[in-house]
Short mmCIF file of C-alpha atoms in Angstrom, two decimals:
data_model
loop_
_atom_site.label_atom_id
_atom_site.label_comp_id
_atom_site.label_asym_id
_atom_site.label_seq_id
_atom_site.Cartn_x
_atom_site.Cartn_y
_atom_site.Cartn_z
CA MET C 1 68.34 106.49 143.63
CA ASP C 2 68.09 102.72 143.42
CA PHE C 3 66.63 100.97 140.39
CA LEU C 4 63.10 100.50 141.74
CA GLU C 5 62.97 104.18 142.72
CA LEU C 6 64.04 105.05 139.17
CA VAL C 7 61.34 102.82 137.66
CA GLN C 8 58.73 104.22 140.06
CA SER C 9 59.68 107.77 139.15
CA ARG C 10 59.67 107.29 135.34
CA GLN C 11 56.43 108.27 133.64
CA SER C 12 55.25 109.28 130.19
CA ASP C 13 55.68 113.04 130.33
CA ARG C 14 53.51 115.15 128.08
CA LYS C 15 54.54 118.65 129.11
CA PHE C 16 58.03 119.92 128.38
CA ASP C 17 59.89 123.18 128.87
CA ALA C 18 60.43 124.07 125.20
CA SER C 19 62.89 126.84 126.11
CA LYS C 20 65.35 124.50 127.84
CA PRO C 21 67.53 122.45 125.48
CA ILE C 22 69.09 119.15 126.49
CA GLU C 23 72.76 119.46 127.38
CA ALA C 24 75.22 117.61 125.11
CA GLU C 25 76.55 115.53 128.04
CA LYS C 26 73.05 114.31 128.89
CA LEU C 27 72.30 113.44 125.27
CA ASP C 28 75.61 111.55 125.06
CA TYR C 29 74.72 109.61 128.23
CA ILE C 30 71.32 108.62 126.83
CA LEU C 31 72.88 107.55 123.53
CA GLN C 32 75.49 105.46 125.38
CA ALA C 33 72.68 103.71 127.28
CA ALA C 34 70.97 103.06 123.94
CA HIS C 35 74.21 101.78 122.43
CA LEU C 36 74.53 99.26 125.28
CA SER C 37 70.96 98.00 124.92
CA PRO C 38 70.77 94.23 124.42
CA SER C 39 69.22 92.59 121.39
CA ALA C 40 68.57 89.04 120.18
CA CYS C 41 71.79 87.60 118.75
CA ASN C 42 73.32 91.08 119.20
CA ALA C 43 71.54 92.14 116.00
CA GLN C 44 71.00 95.78 117.08
CA PRO C 45 68.25 96.19 114.43
CA TRP C 46 67.83 99.95 114.79
CA LYS C 47 69.08 103.34 113.79
CA ILE C 48 68.46 106.28 116.09
CA ILE C 49 67.96 109.66 114.46
CA VAL C 50 68.64 112.48 116.92
CA VAL C 51 66.50 115.55 116.23
CA SER C 52 67.66 118.51 118.31
CA ASP C 53 67.25 121.45 115.91
CA ALA C 54 64.42 123.57 117.39
CA ASP C 55 62.57 124.12 114.10
CA LEU C 56 62.88 120.49 113.09
CA CYS C 57 61.77 119.34 116.57
CA GLU C 58 58.62 121.41 116.19
CA GLN C 59 57.94 119.94 112.74
CA VAL C 60 58.53 116.38 113.99
CA GLY C 61 56.26 117.16 116.94
CA LYS C 62 53.55 118.41 114.60
CA ALA C 63 53.90 115.18 112.58
CA ALA C 64 53.25 113.29 115.83
CA ALA C 65 50.07 115.28 116.51
CA GLY C 66 46.95 114.02 114.81
CA LEU C 67 43.35 113.43 115.80
CA GLY C 68 44.15 115.18 119.07
CA MET C 69 47.01 112.82 119.92
CA ASN C 70 50.49 113.92 120.99
CA SER C 71 49.95 117.67 120.58
CA PHE C 72 52.53 118.16 123.34
CA ALA C 73 55.29 116.71 121.14
CA LYS C 74 55.97 119.98 119.32
CA ASN C 75 57.31 121.42 122.60
CA ALA C 76 59.87 118.68 123.19
CA PRO C 77 63.41 119.98 122.67
CA LEU C 78 64.64 116.53 121.61
CA HIS C 79 63.19 113.68 119.57
CA LEU C 80 64.86 110.32 119.11
CA LEU C 81 63.34 108.56 116.10
CA ILE C 82 63.82 104.80 116.08
CA VAL C 83 64.06 103.30 112.61
CA GLU C 84 63.95 99.53 112.17
CA GLU C 85 67.04 98.18 110.44
CA SER C 86 67.74 94.67 109.22
CA ALA C 87 68.51 92.14 111.90
CA ASN C 88 71.39 89.74 111.47
CA ILE C 89 70.79 86.33 109.95
CA THR C 90 70.86 84.53 113.30
CA SER C 91 68.12 86.75 114.75
CA LEU C 92 66.01 86.48 111.61
CA LEU C 93 66.42 82.71 111.49
CA GLY C 94 65.46 82.46 115.16
CA SER C 95 62.43 84.67 114.49
CA LYS C 96 61.32 82.38 111.68
CA ILE C 97 61.84 79.16 113.64
CA LYS C 98 60.16 80.39 116.83
CA GLY C 99 57.43 82.48 115.19
CA LYS C 100 58.49 85.57 117.18
CA TYR C 101 59.79 88.71 115.51
CA TYR C 102 62.75 89.57 117.73
CA PRO C 103 63.58 92.99 116.21
CA LEU C 104 60.36 94.48 117.62
CA MET C 105 61.18 93.12 121.07
CA ASP C 106 64.71 94.49 120.74
CA ILE C 107 63.41 97.95 119.86
CA GLY C 108 61.11 97.83 122.90
CA ILE C 109 64.13 97.10 125.10
CA LEU C 110 66.02 99.96 123.41
CA ALA C 111 63.16 102.36 124.15
CA SER C 112 63.19 101.31 127.82
CA HIS C 113 66.93 101.95 128.08
CA ILE C 114 66.49 105.40 126.54
CA SER C 115 63.58 106.44 128.73
CA LEU C 116 65.16 105.14 131.95
CA ALA C 117 68.47 106.88 131.14
CA ALA C 118 66.55 110.12 130.56
CA GLU C 119 64.74 109.72 133.89
CA TYR C 120 68.03 109.03 135.68
CA LEU C 121 69.31 112.36 134.34
CA GLY C 122 66.25 114.27 135.53
CA LEU C 123 64.61 114.42 132.11
CA GLY C 124 61.11 113.44 131.10
CA SER C 125 60.26 111.29 128.11
CA CYS C 126 57.32 109.91 126.19
CA ILE C 127 57.53 106.93 123.84
CA MET C 128 55.14 107.46 120.93
CA GLY C 129 54.04 105.11 118.20
CA TRP C 130 51.34 107.45 116.87
CA PHE C 131 52.72 109.83 114.21
CA ASP C 132 52.58 110.56 110.51
CA GLU C 133 55.34 108.21 109.40
CA ASN C 134 55.49 109.52 105.82
CA LYS C 135 55.80 113.12 107.02
CA ILE C 136 58.62 112.12 109.39
CA LYS C 137 60.36 110.25 106.56
CA ASP C 138 60.15 113.36 104.39
CA LEU C 139 61.40 115.67 107.14
CA LEU C 140 64.38 113.47 108.02
CA SER C 141 65.25 112.03 104.59
CA ILE C 142 64.50 108.47 105.71
CA PRO C 143 64.31 106.00 102.80
CA SER C 144 60.72 105.12 101.91
CA LYS C 145 61.27 101.39 102.49
CA LYS C 146 62.37 101.90 106.10
CA ARG C 147 59.94 101.73 109.03
CA VAL C 148 59.95 104.44 111.67
CA LEU C 149 58.65 102.58 114.71
CA LEU C 150 58.96 105.04 117.58
CA ASP C 151 59.40 108.70 118.37
CA ILE C 152 60.78 109.27 121.87
CA ALA C 153 60.24 112.87 122.96
CA ILE C 154 62.64 114.03 125.67
CA GLY C 155 62.84 117.23 127.64
CA TYR C 156 62.71 118.89 131.00
CA SER C 157 59.31 117.93 132.29
CA LEU C 158 56.84 120.47 133.59
CA ALA C 159 54.43 117.73 134.66
CA GLU C 160 53.84 116.62 138.21
CA LYS C 161 54.87 113.10 139.11
CA LYS C 162 51.84 110.86 139.42
CA LYS C 163 51.36 107.76 141.51
CA LYS C 164 51.47 104.74 139.22
CA LYS C 165 48.27 102.76 138.86
CA ARG C 166 48.96 99.08 138.39
CA LYS C 167 47.04 95.85 138.61
CA PRO C 168 47.64 93.99 141.86
CA ILE C 169 50.99 92.23 141.58
CA GLU C 170 49.46 88.83 142.36
CA SER C 171 47.19 89.20 139.29
CA ILE C 172 50.15 89.43 136.89
CA ILE C 173 52.64 87.01 138.45
CA SER C 174 52.45 83.30 139.14
CA HIS C 175 55.09 80.86 140.32
CA ASN C 176 55.92 77.55 138.69
CA LYS C 177 52.67 77.33 136.72
CA TYR C 178 50.24 79.60 134.91
#
């Protein structure tokens, strides 16, 4: 599969086979892809908490479900929680000077690496920002001052692949001027 086929195939999966755990080799591959993810000034402002224990996965999934959102998450056999960590001084200084907070961009790139690695391995994923952060902190002993930014649910998808709906390419791209 070439890269564009991989990107075309990747979708936010919301239906997982809860009975099928993720093999250790596949988890290691995903974590290696995450480890190689680029970041501004090589700050790597994240910590990834791997949740693979079935009972804990269900509890984390329940913490992601609220107001009818993300109810599927309790069936994911793997959750990768992304916690924001301090960036290095160079990244923080650049953020201040340019008025752009690079750690959030870096964590977005990290999430892309994780979800594309999962897709490459035949796994589905869903990147979630909606969850009960305090409940997740309690469940995973995350210090109260830390920010949990994302929960990436991963598993063997039971969902059909859908054709991507996108704006026309010419409406989002211009050359040499706005």
